[in-house]
Coordinates of C-alpha atoms in Angstrom, one line a residue:
X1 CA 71.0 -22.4 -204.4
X2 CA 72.0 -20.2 -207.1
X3 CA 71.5 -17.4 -208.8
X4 CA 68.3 -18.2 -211.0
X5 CA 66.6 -20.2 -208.2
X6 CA 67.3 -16.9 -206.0
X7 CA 65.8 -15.1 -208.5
X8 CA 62.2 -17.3 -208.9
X9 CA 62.1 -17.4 -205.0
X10 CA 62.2 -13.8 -204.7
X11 CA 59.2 -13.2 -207.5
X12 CA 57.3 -15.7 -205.4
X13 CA 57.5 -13.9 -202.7
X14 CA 56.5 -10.7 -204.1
X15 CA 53.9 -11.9 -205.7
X16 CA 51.9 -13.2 -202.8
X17 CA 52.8 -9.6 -200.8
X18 CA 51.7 -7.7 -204.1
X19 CA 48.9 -9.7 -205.7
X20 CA 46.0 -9.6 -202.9
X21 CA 43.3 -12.1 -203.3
X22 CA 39.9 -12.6 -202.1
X23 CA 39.9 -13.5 -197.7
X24 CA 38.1 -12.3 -195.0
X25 CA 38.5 -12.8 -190.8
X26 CA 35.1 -14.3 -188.8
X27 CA 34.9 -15.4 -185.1
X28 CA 34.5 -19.3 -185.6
X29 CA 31.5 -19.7 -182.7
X30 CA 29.0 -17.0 -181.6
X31 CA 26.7 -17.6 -178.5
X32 CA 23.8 -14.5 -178.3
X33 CA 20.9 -14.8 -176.0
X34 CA 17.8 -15.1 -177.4
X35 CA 16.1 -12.1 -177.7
X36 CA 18.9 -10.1 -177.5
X37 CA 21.2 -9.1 -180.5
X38 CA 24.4 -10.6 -181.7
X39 CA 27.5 -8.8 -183.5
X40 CA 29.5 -10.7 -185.9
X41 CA 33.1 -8.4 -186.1
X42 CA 34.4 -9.1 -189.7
X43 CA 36.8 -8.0 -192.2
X44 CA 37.9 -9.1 -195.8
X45 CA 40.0 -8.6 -198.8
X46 CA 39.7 -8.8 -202.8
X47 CA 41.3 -9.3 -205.2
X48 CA 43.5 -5.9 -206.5
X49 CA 42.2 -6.4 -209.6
X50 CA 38.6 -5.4 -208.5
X51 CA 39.7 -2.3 -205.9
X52 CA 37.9 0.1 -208.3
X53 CA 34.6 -1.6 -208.2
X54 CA 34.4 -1.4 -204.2
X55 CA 32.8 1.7 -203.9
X56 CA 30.3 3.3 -200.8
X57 CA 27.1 1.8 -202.8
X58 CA 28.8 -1.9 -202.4
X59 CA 26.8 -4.7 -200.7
X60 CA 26.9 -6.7 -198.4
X61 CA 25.1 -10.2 -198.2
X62 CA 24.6 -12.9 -195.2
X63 CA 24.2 -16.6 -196.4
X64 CA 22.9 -19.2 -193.8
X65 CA 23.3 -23.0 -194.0
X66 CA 24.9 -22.6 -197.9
X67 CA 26.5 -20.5 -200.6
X68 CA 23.5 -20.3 -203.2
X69 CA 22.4 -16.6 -203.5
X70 CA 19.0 -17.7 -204.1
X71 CA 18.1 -20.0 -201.9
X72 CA 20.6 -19.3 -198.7
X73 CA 20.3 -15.3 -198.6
X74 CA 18.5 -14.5 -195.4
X75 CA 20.6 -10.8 -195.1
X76 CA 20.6 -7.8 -197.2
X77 CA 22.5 -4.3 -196.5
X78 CA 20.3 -2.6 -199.4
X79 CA 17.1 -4.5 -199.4
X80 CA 14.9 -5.1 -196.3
X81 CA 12.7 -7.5 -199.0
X82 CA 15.3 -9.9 -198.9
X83 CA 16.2 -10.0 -195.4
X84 CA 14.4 -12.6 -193.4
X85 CA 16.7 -11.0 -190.0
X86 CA 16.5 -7.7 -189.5
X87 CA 20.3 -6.2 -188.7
X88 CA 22.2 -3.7 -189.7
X89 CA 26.0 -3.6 -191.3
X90 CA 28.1 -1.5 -189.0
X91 CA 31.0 -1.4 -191.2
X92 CA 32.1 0.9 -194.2
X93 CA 32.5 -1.8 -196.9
X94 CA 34.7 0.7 -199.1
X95 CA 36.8 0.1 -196.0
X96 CA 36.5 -3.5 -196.3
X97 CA 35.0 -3.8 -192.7
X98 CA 31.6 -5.9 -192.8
X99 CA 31.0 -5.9 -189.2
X100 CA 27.0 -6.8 -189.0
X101 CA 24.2 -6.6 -186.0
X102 CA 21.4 -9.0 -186.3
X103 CA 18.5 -7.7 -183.7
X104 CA 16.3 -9.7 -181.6
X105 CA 17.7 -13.7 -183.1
X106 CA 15.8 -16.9 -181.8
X107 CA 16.9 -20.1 -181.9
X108 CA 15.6 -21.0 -185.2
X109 CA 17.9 -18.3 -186.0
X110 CA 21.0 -20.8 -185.6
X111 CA 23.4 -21.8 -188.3
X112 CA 26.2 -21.6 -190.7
X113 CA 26.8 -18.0 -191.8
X114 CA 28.7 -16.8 -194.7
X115 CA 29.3 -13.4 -196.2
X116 CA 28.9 -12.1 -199.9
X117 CA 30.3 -8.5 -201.2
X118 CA 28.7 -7.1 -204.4
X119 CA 30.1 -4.4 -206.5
X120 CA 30.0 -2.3 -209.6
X121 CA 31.5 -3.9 -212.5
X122 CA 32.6 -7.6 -211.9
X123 CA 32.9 -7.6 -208.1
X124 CA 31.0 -10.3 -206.7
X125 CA 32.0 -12.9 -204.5
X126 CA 31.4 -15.4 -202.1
X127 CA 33.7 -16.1 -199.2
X128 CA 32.4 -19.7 -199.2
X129 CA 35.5 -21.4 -197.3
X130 CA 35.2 -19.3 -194.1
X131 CA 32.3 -18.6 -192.0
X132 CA 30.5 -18.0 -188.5
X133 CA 28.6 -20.4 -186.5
X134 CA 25.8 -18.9 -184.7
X135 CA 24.1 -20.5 -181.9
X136 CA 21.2 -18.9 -180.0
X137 CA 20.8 -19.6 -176.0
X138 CA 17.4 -19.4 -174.3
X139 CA 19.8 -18.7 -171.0
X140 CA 22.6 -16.0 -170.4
X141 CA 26.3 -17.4 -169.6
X142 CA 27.9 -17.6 -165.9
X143 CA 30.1 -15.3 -165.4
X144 CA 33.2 -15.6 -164.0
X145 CA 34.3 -15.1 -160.3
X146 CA 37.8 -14.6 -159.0
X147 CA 39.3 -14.4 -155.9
X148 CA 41.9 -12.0 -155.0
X149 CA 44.6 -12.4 -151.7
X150 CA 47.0 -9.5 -151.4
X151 CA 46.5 -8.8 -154.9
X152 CA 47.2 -12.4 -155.9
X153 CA 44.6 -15.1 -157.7
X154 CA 43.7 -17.7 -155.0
X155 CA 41.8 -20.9 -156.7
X156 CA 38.9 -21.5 -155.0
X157 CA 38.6 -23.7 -151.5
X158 CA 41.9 -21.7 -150.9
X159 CA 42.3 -21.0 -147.3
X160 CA 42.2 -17.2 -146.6
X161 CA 44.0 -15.8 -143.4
X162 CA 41.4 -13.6 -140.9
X163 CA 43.1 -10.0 -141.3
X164 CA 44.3 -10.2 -145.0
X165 CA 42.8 -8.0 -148.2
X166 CA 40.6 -9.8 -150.5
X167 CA 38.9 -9.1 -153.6
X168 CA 36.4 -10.7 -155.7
X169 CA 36.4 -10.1 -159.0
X170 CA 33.1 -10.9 -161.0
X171 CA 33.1 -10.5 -165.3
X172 CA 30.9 -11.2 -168.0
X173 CA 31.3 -11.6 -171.7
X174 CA 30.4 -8.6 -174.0
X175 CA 27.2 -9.6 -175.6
X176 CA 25.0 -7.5 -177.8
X177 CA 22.3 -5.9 -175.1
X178 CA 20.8 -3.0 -174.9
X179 CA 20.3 -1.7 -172.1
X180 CA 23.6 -3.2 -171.7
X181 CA 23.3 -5.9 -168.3
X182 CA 24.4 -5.5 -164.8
X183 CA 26.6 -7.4 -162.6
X184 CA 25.7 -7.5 -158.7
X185 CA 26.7 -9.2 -155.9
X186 CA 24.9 -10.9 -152.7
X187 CA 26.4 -13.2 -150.2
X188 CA 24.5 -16.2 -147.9
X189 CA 24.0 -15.5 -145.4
X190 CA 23.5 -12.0 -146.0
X191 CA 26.7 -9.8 -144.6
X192 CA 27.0 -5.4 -146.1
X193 CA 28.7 -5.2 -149.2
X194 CA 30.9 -2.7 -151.1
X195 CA 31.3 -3.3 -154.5
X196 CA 33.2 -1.1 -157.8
X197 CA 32.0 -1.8 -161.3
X198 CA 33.5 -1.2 -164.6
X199 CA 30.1 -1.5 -166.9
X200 CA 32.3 -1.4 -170.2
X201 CA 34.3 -4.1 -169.4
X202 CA 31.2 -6.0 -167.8
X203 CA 33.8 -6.5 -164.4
X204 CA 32.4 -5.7 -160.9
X205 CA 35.3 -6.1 -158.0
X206 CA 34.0 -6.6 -154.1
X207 CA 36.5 -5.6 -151.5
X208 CA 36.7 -6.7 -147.9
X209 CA 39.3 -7.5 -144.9
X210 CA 38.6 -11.4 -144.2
X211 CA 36.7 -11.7 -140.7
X212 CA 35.9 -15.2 -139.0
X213 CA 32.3 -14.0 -139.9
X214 CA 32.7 -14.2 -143.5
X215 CA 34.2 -18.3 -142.9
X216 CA 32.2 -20.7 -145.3
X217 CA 30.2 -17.2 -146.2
X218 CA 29.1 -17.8 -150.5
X219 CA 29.2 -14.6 -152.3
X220 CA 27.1 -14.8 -155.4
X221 CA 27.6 -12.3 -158.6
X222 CA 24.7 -12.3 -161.1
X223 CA 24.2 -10.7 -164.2
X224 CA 21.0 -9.2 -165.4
X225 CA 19.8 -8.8 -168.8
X226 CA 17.0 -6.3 -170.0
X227 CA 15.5 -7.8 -173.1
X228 CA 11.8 -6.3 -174.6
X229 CA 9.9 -9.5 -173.1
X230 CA 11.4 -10.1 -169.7
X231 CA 14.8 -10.3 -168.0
X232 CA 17.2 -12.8 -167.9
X233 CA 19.9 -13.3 -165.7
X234 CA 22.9 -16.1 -164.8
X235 CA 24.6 -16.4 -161.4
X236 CA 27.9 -18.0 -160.4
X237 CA 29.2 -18.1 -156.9
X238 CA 32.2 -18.7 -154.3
X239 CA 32.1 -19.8 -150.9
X240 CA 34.8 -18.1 -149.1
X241 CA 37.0 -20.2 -146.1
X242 CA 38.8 -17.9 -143.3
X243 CA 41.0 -19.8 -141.1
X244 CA 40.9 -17.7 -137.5
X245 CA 41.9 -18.0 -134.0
X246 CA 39.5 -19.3 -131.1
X247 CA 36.6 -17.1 -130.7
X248 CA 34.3 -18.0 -127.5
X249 CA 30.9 -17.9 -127.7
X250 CA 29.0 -15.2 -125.4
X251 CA 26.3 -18.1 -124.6
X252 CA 28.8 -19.6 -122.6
X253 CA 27.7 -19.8 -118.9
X254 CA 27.2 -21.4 -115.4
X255 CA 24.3 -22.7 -113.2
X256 CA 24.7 -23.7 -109.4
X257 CA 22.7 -25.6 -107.5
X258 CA 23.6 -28.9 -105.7
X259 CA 26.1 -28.7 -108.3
X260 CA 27.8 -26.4 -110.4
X261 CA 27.4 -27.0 -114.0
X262 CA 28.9 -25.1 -116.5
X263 CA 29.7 -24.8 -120.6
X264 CA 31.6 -23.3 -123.2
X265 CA 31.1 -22.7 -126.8
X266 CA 33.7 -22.0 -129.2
X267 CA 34.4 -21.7 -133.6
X268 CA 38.2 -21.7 -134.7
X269 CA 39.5 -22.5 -137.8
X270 CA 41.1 -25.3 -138.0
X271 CA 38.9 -27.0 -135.2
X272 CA 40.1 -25.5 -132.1
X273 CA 40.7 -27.2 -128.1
X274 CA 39.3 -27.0 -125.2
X275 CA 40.2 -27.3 -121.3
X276 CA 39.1 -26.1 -118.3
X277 CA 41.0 -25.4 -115.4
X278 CA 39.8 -24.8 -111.6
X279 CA 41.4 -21.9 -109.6
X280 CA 44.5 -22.4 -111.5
X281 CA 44.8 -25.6 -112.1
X282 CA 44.1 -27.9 -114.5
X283 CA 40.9 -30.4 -114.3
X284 CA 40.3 -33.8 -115.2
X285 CA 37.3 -36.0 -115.3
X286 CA 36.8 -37.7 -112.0
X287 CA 35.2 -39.4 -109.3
X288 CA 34.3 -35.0 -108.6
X289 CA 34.4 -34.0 -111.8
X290 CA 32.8 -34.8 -115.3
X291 CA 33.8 -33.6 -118.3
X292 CA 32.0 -33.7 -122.1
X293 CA 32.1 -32.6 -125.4
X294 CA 30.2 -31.6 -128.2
X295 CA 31.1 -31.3 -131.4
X296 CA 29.1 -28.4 -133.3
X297 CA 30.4 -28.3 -137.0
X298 CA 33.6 -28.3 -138.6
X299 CA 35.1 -25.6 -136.5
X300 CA 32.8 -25.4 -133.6
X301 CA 33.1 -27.1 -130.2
X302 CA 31.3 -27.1 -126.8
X303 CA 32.1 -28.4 -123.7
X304 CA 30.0 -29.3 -120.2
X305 CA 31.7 -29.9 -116.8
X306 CA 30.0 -30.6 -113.6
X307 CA 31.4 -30.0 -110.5
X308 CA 30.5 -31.9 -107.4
X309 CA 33.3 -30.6 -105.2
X310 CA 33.1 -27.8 -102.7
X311 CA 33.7 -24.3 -103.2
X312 CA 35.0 -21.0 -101.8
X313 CA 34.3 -17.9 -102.2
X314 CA 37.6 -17.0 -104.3
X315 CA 37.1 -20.1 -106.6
X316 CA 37.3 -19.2 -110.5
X317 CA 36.8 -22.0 -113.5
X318 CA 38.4 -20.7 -116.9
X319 CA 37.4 -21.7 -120.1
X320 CA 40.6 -22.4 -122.3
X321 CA 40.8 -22.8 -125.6
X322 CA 43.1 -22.5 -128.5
X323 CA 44.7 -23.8 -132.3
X324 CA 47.5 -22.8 -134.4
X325 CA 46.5 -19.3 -135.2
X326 CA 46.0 -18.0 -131.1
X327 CA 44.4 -18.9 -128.0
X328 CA 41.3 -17.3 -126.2
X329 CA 39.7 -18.2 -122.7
X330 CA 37.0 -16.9 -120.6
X331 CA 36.1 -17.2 -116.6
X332 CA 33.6 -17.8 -114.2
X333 CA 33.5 -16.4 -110.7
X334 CA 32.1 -19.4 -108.6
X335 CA 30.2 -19.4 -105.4
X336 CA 29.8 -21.9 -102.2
X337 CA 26.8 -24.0 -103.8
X338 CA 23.6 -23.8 -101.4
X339 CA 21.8 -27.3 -100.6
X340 CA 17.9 -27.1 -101.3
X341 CA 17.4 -27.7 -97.5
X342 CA 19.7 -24.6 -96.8
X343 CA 17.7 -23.1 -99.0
X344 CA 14.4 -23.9 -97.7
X345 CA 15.5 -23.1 -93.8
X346 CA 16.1 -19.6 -95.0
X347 CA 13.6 -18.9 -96.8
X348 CA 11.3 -20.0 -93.9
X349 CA 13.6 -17.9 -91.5
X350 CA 12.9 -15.3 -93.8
X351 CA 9.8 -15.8 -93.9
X352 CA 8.8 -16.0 -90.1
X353 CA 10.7 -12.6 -89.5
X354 CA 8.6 -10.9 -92.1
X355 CA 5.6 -12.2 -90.2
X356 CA 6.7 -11.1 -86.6
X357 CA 7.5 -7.7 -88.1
X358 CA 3.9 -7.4 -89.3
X359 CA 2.6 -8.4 -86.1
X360 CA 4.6 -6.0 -84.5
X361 CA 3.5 -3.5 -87.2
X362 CA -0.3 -4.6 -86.5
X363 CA 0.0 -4.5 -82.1
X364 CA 1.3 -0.6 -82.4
X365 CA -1.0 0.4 -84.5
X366 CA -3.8 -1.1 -82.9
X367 CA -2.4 0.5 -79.5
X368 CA -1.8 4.3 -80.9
X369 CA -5.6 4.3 -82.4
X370 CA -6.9 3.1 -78.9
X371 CA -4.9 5.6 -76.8
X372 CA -6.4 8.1 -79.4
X373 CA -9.8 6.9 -79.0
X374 CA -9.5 7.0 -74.8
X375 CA -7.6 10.7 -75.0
X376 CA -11.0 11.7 -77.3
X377 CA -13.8 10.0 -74.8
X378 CA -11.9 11.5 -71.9
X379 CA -12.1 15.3 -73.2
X380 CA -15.2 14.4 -74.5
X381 CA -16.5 14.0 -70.9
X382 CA -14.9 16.4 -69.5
X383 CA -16.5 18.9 -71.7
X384 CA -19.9 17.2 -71.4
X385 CA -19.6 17.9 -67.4
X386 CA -18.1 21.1 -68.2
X387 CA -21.4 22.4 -69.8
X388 CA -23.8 20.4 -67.9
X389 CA -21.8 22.4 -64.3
X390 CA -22.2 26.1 -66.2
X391 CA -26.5 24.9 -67.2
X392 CA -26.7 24.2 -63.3
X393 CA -24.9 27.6 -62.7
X394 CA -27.0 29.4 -65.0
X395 CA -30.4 27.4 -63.6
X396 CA -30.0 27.8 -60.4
X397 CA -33.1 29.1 -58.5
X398 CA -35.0 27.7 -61.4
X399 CA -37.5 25.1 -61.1
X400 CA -36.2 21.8 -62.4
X401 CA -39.4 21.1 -64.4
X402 CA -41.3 23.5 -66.4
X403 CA -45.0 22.2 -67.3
X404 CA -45.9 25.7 -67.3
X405 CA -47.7 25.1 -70.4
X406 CA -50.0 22.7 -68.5
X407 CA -50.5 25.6 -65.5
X408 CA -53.2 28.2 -66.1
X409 CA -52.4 31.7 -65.1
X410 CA -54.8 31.2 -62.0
X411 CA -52.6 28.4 -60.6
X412 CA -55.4 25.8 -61.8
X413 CA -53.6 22.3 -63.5
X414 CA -55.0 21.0 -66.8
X415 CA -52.8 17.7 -66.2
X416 CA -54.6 14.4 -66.3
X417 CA -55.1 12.0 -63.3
X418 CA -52.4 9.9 -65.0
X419 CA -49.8 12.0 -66.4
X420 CA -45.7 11.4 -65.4
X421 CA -44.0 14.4 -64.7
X422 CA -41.0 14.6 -67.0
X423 CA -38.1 16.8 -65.2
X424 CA -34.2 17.7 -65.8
X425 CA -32.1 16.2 -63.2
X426 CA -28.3 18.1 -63.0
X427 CA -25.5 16.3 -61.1
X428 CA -23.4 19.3 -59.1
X429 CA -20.0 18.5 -58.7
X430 CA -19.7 18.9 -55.1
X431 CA -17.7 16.4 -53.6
X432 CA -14.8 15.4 -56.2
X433 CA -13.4 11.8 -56.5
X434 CA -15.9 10.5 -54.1
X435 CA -19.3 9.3 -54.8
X436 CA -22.2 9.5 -52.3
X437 CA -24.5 7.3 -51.3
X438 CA -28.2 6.9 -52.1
X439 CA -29.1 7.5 -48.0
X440 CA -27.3 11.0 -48.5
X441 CA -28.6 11.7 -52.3
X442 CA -32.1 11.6 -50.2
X443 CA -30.9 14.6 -48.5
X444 CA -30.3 16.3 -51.6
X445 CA -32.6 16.4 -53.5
X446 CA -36.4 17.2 -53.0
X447 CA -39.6 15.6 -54.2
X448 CA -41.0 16.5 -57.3
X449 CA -44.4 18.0 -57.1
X450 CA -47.0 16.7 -59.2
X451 CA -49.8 19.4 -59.8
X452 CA -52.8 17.0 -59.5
X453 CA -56.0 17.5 -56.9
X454 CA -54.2 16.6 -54.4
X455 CA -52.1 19.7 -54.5
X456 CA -52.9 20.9 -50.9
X457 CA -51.8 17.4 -49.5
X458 CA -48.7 17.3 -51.4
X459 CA -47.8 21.2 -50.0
X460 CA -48.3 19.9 -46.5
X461 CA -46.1 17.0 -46.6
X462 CA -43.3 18.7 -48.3
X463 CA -43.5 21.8 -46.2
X464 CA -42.6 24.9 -46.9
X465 CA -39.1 23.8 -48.7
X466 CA -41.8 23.1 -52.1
X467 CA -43.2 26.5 -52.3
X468 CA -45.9 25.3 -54.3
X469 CA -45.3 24.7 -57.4
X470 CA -41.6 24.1 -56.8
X471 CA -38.9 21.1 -56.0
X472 CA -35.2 21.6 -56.2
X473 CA -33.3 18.3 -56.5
X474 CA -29.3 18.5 -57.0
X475 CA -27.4 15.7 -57.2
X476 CA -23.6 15.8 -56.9
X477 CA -21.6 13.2 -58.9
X478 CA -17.8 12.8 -59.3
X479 CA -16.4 11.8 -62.7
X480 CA -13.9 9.3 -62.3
X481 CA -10.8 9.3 -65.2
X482 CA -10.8 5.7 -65.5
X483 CA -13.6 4.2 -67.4
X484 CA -14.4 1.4 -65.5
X485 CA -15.3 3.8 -62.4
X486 CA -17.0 6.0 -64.4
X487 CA -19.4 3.0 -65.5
X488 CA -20.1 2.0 -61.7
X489 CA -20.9 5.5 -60.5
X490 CA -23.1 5.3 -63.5
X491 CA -25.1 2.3 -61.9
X492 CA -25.2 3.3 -58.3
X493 CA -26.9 6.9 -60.0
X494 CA -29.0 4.8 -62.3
X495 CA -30.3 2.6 -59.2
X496 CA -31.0 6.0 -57.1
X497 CA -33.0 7.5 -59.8
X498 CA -35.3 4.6 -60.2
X499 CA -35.9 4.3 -55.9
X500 CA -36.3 8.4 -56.4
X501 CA -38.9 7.8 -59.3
X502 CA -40.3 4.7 -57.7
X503 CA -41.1 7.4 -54.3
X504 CA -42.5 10.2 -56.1
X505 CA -45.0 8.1 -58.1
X506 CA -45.8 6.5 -54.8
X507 CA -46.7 9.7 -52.9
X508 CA -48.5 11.2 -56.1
X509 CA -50.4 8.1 -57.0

């Protein structure tokens, strides 16, 4: 190259840094929600020539679908008559920034959007060979969720170690809102969660240490908008795996009756194993002994053995299980199993000692109340003879019947031919522990005197022992401790009484 092609080179080059021509910078695609409002971040350029016609009173213009003015102008910065969208131009135009907010677009709102800047003077111009396409959504986007080991981006279905530090990190794109939306989490099924937002830059970030209770757990981040007719929101999940070592089920347990049949229920991640062992020792199905398994899901297993085999009282069964990341095991204290007829002998052993133990109960009792009852009757007598001895004191030299009240004063009786004379009889304790007989009570006691006509008759046969109007009779008696010969000196006295009472009314018929 020489010197003169240099030198046209060089001019070409300055004149496309010096000369500025008309250009402006759009996004290519815009997706606002529907109902909400969309901002369209612009810029542009004109031509030098034109610099002093872009003044603060400039406008700017928003074509849809074409370039005509009169037919395609649906936006106006200085007239609200020609704007079929209301919005607002953000930007200082003298600037040459025509960033523009259209409020509240629908979905017949869509299209082809190109810009127009007006001027004083000559400045007016179309920027027909760029522009913005604008397509309305009834629905919000998803937003995005990350996941976050150590610090480090794990794709999803990743495998995270139990123990490690793990984020999840949920974000949104900025659309026009206002209020602006909200990002939260939630998790299914439903563990606490502690979450940091960052509202500006629409990013919410959950922390946690991975547990074997957050394996196949799905953690869900939704975003909320608040629009003037009613919310709408988008969701987007992760389902988080924790590989973990053997954790044993606190279901797991033993039953012994003819047999002792026990199971054990363990998760791991990856699937974990299982054996038993017996006192020490290892077991294997057999003629004994009879092993099962069932598989729960993915990482859970459960197992059944049955034991037919006799036991002591130091034998242990052990639950063992265990995978690549640890091992865990749990035992059983086992007892000699007890055969239904065992069983039944001692509960009727048992039950026949409770029953001679409430006989025994029932004979004392009985006994003590009718020691009681004798030691009552027995004072009771004794102070029933007590009082009858100090009457007979206290009488003596009486008569022992009064029918005074049938005397007159003269001596005369008022009694009818056939009245009964009613009289006290007292039993003088004379002779103790020995009862007399009826020949000697006749010796005792004298004839009771009835005061009839015969009165004269009745004085002569007695004698002078009657005095009249007066018999004595005392009977002695001897109480007896024992009941039984206290009831026949009873009946001996009760048979002497009536051969007494049988005499008198014979002599005073």
């Amino acid at each position: 190259m020489d010197t003169a092609e240099k030198i046209i080179f060089f001019c070409f080059l300055l004149q496309g840094v010096c000369c500025r021509d008309f250009s402006i910078s759009l996004p290519e695609k815009i997706e606002p929600l529907s109902g909400s409002c969309v901002i369209i971040n612009c810029r542009f350029e004109i031509n030098e020539t034109y610099d002093k016609d872009l003044t603060a009173t400039a406008t700017g213009l928003w074509l849809k679908n074409g370039t005509d003015v009169n037919k395609n102008l649906v936006f106006s910065s200085t007239s609200s008559q020609n704007s079929f969208i209301r919005g607002n131009i953000t930007g200082k135009l003298k600037d040459r920034n025509c960033t523009t907010v259209f409020y509240e677009v629908r979905s017949i709102q869509s299209g082809q959007y190109y810009f127009r800047i007006e001027g004083k003077g000559g400045l007016k111009w179309t920027y027909a060979k760029t522009s913005v396409s604008i397509h309305v959504i009834e629905s919000p986007p998803k937003p995005r969720v990350q996941l976050y080991v150590e610090q480090k981006e794990v794709k999803d279905q990743e495998e995270v170690l139990e123990g490690r530090s793990v984020s999840l990190r949920c974000s949104a794109e900025t659309l026009c809102s206002s209020p602006p939306p909200t990002l939260t989490w939630s998790s299914t099924p439903r563990i606490p969660l502690s979450e940091s937002s960052r509202l500006q830059e629409l990013i919410s970030d959950l922390n946690f240490t991975a547990t074997h209770r957050q394996h196949r757990v799905t953690f869900t981040c939704t975003i909320t908008y608040q629009l003037q007719d009613k919310n709408k929101t988008a969701q987007n999940n992760i389902t988080l795996h924790v590989q973990h070592a053997p954790k044993i089920s606190n279901l797991s347990s033993c039953s012994q009756t003819d047999a002792t049949v026990c199971f054990c229920e363990v998760d791991g991640n990856p699937s974990p194993e299982l054996r038993w062992h017996l006192s020490g020792r290892p077991v294997t199905n057999s003629s004994n002994t009879l092993i099962s398994e069932e598989r729960l899901s993915s990482t859970g297993l459960r197992s059944f053995i049955t034991l037919h085999q006799s036991l002591t009282n130091t034998s242990t069964l052990q639950c063992v299980s265990n995978n690549t990341h640890g091992t865990a095991s749990q035992l059983f204290l086992l007892f000699p199993c007890v055969t239904s007829l065992k069983l039944l002998s001692v509960l009727i052993e048992v039950a026949v000692g409770a029953l001679v133990v409430m006989m025994m109960c029932v004979i004392t009792y009985t006994c003590v109340r009718k020691e009681k009852c004798l030691q009552t009757r027995s004072v009771g007598a004794t102070r029933n003879f007590s009082t009858n001895e100090s009457t007979a004191q206290e009488n003596e030299g009486e008569p022992v019947y009064s029918n005074n009240a049938m005397m007159s004063s003269a001596g005369a009786t008022t009694v009818k031919p056939e009245s009964i004379i009613y009289s006290s009889i007292v039993f003088k304790n004379t002779q103790p522990r020995e009862v007399v007989s009826i020949s000697s009570l006749h010796a005792d006691y004298a004839v009771v005197q009835d005061c009839s006509e015969d009165l004269a008759k009745t004085k002569s046969s007695i004698g002078e022992s009657s005095r009249a109007r007066e018999a004595q009779m005392i009977v002695s008696a001897d109480v007896l401790n024992k009941q039984t010969e206290s009831k026949q000196s009873e009946e001996e006295l009760f048979v002497g009484s009536s051969q007494l009472y049988a005499k008198v009314k014979h002599r005073n018929p």
